[in-house]
Coordinates of C-alpha atoms and ligand atoms in Angstrom, one line a residue:
X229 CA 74.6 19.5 -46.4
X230 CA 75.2 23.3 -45.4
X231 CA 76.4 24.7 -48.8
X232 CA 79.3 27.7 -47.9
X233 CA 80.7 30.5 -50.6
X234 CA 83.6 32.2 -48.7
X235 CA 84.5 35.7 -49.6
X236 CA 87.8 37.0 -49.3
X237 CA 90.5 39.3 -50.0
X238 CA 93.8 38.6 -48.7
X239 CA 96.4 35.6 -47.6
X240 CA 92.9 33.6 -46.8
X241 CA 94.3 31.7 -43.7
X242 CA 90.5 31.5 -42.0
X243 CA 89.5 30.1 -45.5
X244 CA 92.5 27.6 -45.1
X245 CA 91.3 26.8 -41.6
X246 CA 87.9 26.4 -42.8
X247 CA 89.1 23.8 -46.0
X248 CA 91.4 22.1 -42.9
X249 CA 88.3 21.3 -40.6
X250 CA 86.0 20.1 -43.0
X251 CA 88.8 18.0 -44.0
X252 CA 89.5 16.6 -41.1
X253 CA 85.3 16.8 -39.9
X254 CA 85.8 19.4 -37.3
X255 CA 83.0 20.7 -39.5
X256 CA 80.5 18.4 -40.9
X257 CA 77.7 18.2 -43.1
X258 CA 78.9 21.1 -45.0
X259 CA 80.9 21.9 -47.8
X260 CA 82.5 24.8 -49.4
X261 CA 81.2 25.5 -53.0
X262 CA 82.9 28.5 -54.2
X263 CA 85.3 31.0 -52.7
X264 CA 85.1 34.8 -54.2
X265 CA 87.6 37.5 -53.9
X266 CA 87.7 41.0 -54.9
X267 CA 91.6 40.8 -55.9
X268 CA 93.0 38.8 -58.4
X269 CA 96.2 38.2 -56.4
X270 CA 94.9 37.3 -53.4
X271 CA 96.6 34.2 -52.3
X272 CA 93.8 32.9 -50.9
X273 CA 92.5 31.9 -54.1
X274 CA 95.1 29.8 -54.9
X275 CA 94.1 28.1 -51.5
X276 CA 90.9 27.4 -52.9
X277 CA 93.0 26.1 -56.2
X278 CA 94.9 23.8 -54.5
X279 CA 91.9 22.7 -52.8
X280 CA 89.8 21.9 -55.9
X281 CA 87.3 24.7 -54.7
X282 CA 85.5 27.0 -57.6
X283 CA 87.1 30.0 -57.1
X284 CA 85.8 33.4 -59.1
X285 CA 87.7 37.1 -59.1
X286 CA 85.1 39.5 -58.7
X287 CA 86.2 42.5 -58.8
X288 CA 84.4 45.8 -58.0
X289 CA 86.7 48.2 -60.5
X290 CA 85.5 45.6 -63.7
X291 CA 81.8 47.1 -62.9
X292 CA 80.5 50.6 -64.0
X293 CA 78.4 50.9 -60.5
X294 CA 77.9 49.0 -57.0
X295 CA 74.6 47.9 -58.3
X296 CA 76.5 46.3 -61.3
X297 CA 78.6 44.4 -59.2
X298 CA 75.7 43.6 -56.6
X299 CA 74.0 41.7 -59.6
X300 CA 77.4 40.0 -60.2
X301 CA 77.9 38.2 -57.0
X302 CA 74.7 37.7 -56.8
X303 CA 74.3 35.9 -59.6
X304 CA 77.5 34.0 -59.2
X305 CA 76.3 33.3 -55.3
X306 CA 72.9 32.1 -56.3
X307 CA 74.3 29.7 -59.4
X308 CA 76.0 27.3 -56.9
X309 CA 72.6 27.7 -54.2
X310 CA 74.7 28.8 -51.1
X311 CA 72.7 28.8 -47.7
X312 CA 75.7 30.1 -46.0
X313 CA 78.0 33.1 -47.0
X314 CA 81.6 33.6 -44.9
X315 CA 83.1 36.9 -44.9
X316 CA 87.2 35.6 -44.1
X317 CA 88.9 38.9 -44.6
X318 CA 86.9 40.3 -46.8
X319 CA 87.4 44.0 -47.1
X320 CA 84.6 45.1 -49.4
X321 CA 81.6 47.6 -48.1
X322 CA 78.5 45.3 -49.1
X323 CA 75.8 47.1 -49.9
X324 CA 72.1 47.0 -48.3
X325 CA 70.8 45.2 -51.0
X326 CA 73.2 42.5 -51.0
X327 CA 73.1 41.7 -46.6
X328 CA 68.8 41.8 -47.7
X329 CA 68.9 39.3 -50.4
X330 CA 70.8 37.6 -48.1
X331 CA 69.4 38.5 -45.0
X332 CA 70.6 36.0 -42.0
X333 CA 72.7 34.4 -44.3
X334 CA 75.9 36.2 -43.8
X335 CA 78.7 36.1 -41.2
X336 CA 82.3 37.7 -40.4
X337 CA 85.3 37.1 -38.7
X338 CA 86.5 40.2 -36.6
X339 CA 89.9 40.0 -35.0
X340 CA 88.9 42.0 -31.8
X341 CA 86.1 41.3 -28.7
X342 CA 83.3 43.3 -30.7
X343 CA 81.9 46.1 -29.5
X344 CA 85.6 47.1 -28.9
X345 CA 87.8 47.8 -31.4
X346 CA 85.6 47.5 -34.3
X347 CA 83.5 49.2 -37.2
X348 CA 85.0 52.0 -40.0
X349 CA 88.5 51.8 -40.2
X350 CA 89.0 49.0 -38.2
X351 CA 90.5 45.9 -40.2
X352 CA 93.7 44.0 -40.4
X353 CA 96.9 45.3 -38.6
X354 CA 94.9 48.2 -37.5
X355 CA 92.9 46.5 -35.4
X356 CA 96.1 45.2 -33.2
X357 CA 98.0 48.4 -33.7
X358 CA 94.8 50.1 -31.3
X359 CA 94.5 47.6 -29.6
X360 CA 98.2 47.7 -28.5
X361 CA 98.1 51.4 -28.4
X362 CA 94.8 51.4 -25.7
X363 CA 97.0 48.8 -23.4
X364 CA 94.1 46.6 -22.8
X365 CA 95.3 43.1 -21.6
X366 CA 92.7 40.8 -23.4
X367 CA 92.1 41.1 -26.8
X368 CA 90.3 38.1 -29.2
X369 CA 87.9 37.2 -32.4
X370 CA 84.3 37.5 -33.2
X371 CA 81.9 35.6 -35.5
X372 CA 78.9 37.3 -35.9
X373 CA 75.9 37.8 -38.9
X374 CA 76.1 40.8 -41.1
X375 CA 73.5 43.4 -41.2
X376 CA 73.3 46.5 -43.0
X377 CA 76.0 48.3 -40.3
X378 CA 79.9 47.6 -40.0
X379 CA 80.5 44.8 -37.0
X380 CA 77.1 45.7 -35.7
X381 CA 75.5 41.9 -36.5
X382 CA 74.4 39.6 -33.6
X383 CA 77.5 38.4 -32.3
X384 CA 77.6 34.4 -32.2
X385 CA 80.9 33.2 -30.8
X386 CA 83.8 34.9 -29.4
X387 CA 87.0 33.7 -28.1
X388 CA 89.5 35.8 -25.4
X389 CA 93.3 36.2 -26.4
X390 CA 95.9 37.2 -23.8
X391 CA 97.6 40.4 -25.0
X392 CA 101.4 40.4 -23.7
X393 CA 104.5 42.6 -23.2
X394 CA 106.5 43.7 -26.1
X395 CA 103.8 42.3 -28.4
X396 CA 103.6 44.0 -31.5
X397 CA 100.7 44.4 -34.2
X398 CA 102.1 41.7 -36.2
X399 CA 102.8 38.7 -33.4
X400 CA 99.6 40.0 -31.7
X401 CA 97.6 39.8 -34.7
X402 CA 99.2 36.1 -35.3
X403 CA 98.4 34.7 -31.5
X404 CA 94.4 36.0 -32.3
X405 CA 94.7 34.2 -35.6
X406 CA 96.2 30.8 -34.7
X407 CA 94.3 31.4 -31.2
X408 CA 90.7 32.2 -31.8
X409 CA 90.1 32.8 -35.8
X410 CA 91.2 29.5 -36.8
X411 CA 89.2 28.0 -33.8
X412 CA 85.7 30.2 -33.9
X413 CA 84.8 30.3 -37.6
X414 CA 84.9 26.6 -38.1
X415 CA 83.3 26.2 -34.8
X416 CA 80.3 28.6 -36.0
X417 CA 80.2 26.9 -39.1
X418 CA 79.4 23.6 -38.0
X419 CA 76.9 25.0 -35.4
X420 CA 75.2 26.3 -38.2
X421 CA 75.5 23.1 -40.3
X422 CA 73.8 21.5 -37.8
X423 CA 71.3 24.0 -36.8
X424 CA 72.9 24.7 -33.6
X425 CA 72.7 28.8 -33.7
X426 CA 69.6 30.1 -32.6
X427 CA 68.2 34.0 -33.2
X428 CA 65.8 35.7 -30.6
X429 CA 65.3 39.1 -30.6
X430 CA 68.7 39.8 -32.0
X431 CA 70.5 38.0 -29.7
X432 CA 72.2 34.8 -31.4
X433 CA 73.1 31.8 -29.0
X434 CA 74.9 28.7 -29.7
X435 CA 72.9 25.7 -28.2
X436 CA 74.6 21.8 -28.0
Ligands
GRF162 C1 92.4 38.6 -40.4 O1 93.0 39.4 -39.4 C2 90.9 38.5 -40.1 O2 90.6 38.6 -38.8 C3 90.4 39.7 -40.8 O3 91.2 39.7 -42.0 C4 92.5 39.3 -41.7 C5 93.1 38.5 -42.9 O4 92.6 37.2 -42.8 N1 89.0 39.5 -41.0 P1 93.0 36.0 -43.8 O5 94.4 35.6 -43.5 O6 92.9 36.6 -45.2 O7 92.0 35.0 -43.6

């Protein structure tokens, strides 16, 4: 049983896609043991709530350093034995020491086909405003693991989107949600469950 902490920051719709499929066994063998987010209001957490999921407000601002709040999700990670961690719209900077101690262990959800449209300052709406701005006709979503760089991890499943006329950021943004967010990360996350994601040479492949 893959044991999953999802970090998060926002409306948490990939964590409610991730609570739906292991509902419903589009993932198996896995479950999700805690959900952490950096903002107390984030509605996300009241997904987890409603769920019956732990769920923890971590909080960088309630620590006097990084390294103070490194030790706190840490320890809080570690106390439930995770072997998976989920970045779903998680919009801290985590530090090298964190991605080492959990080296392998960590994957994102990035709303663009990585290498494009991706790294500092590209998150959220942003992503689809540049996107729309560059007129490129397909857009998507990326899983990949997290290393010590911003988007730069192995990338592990992607999924195309069709950008079209008179989109905007906002219904863009929605179509690569409901189109290849909602579908990729629970589709990684059974992989993984079942030890389907292989690493060589830092190229990761999904295998049936
Ligand atoms: C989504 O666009 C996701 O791709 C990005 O964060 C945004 C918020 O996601 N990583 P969520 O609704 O909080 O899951």
């Amino acid at each position: 049983m893959l044991n999953v902490a999802v970090l998060v920051s926002g409306g948490g719709t990939n964590l409610q896609a991730i609570i739906d499929a292991v509902k419903n066994g589009v993932i198996s063998d896995a479950k999700i043991s805690l959900v952490i987010s950096n903002k107390q209001n984030a509605y996300a957490l009241e997904r987890a709530e409603n769920a019956g999921i732990k769920n923890l407000c971590i909080s960088p601002k309630s620590y006097a350093d990084k390294a103070e709040y490194d030790d706190a999700m840490i320890k809080a990670i570690d106390a439930e034995k995770v072997d998976l961690i989920v970045l779903a719209g998680f919009l801290v900077v985590l530090s090298e020491r964190f991605v080492k101690h959990y080296e392998g262990k960590i994957i994102n959800i990035h709303p663009s086909l990585i290498p494009s449209f991706c790294g500092d300052g590209f998150y959220g709406l942003k992503v689809h405003e540049r996107v729309l701005e560059r007129g490129v006709k397909v857009t998507g979503a990326t899983v990949h693991f997290v290393d010590s760089g911003t988007d730069t991890g192995p990338i592990i499943m992607q999924k195309s989107v069709a950008v079209k006329p008179g989109d905007t950021p906002e219904v863009l943004q929605r179509r690569v949600m409901e189109e290849a967010e909602w579908i990729l990360l629970p589709a990684v996350i059974d992989a993984i469950a079942h030890n389907r994601v292989r690493l060589t040479n830092g190229i990761a492949e999904v295998v049936d």
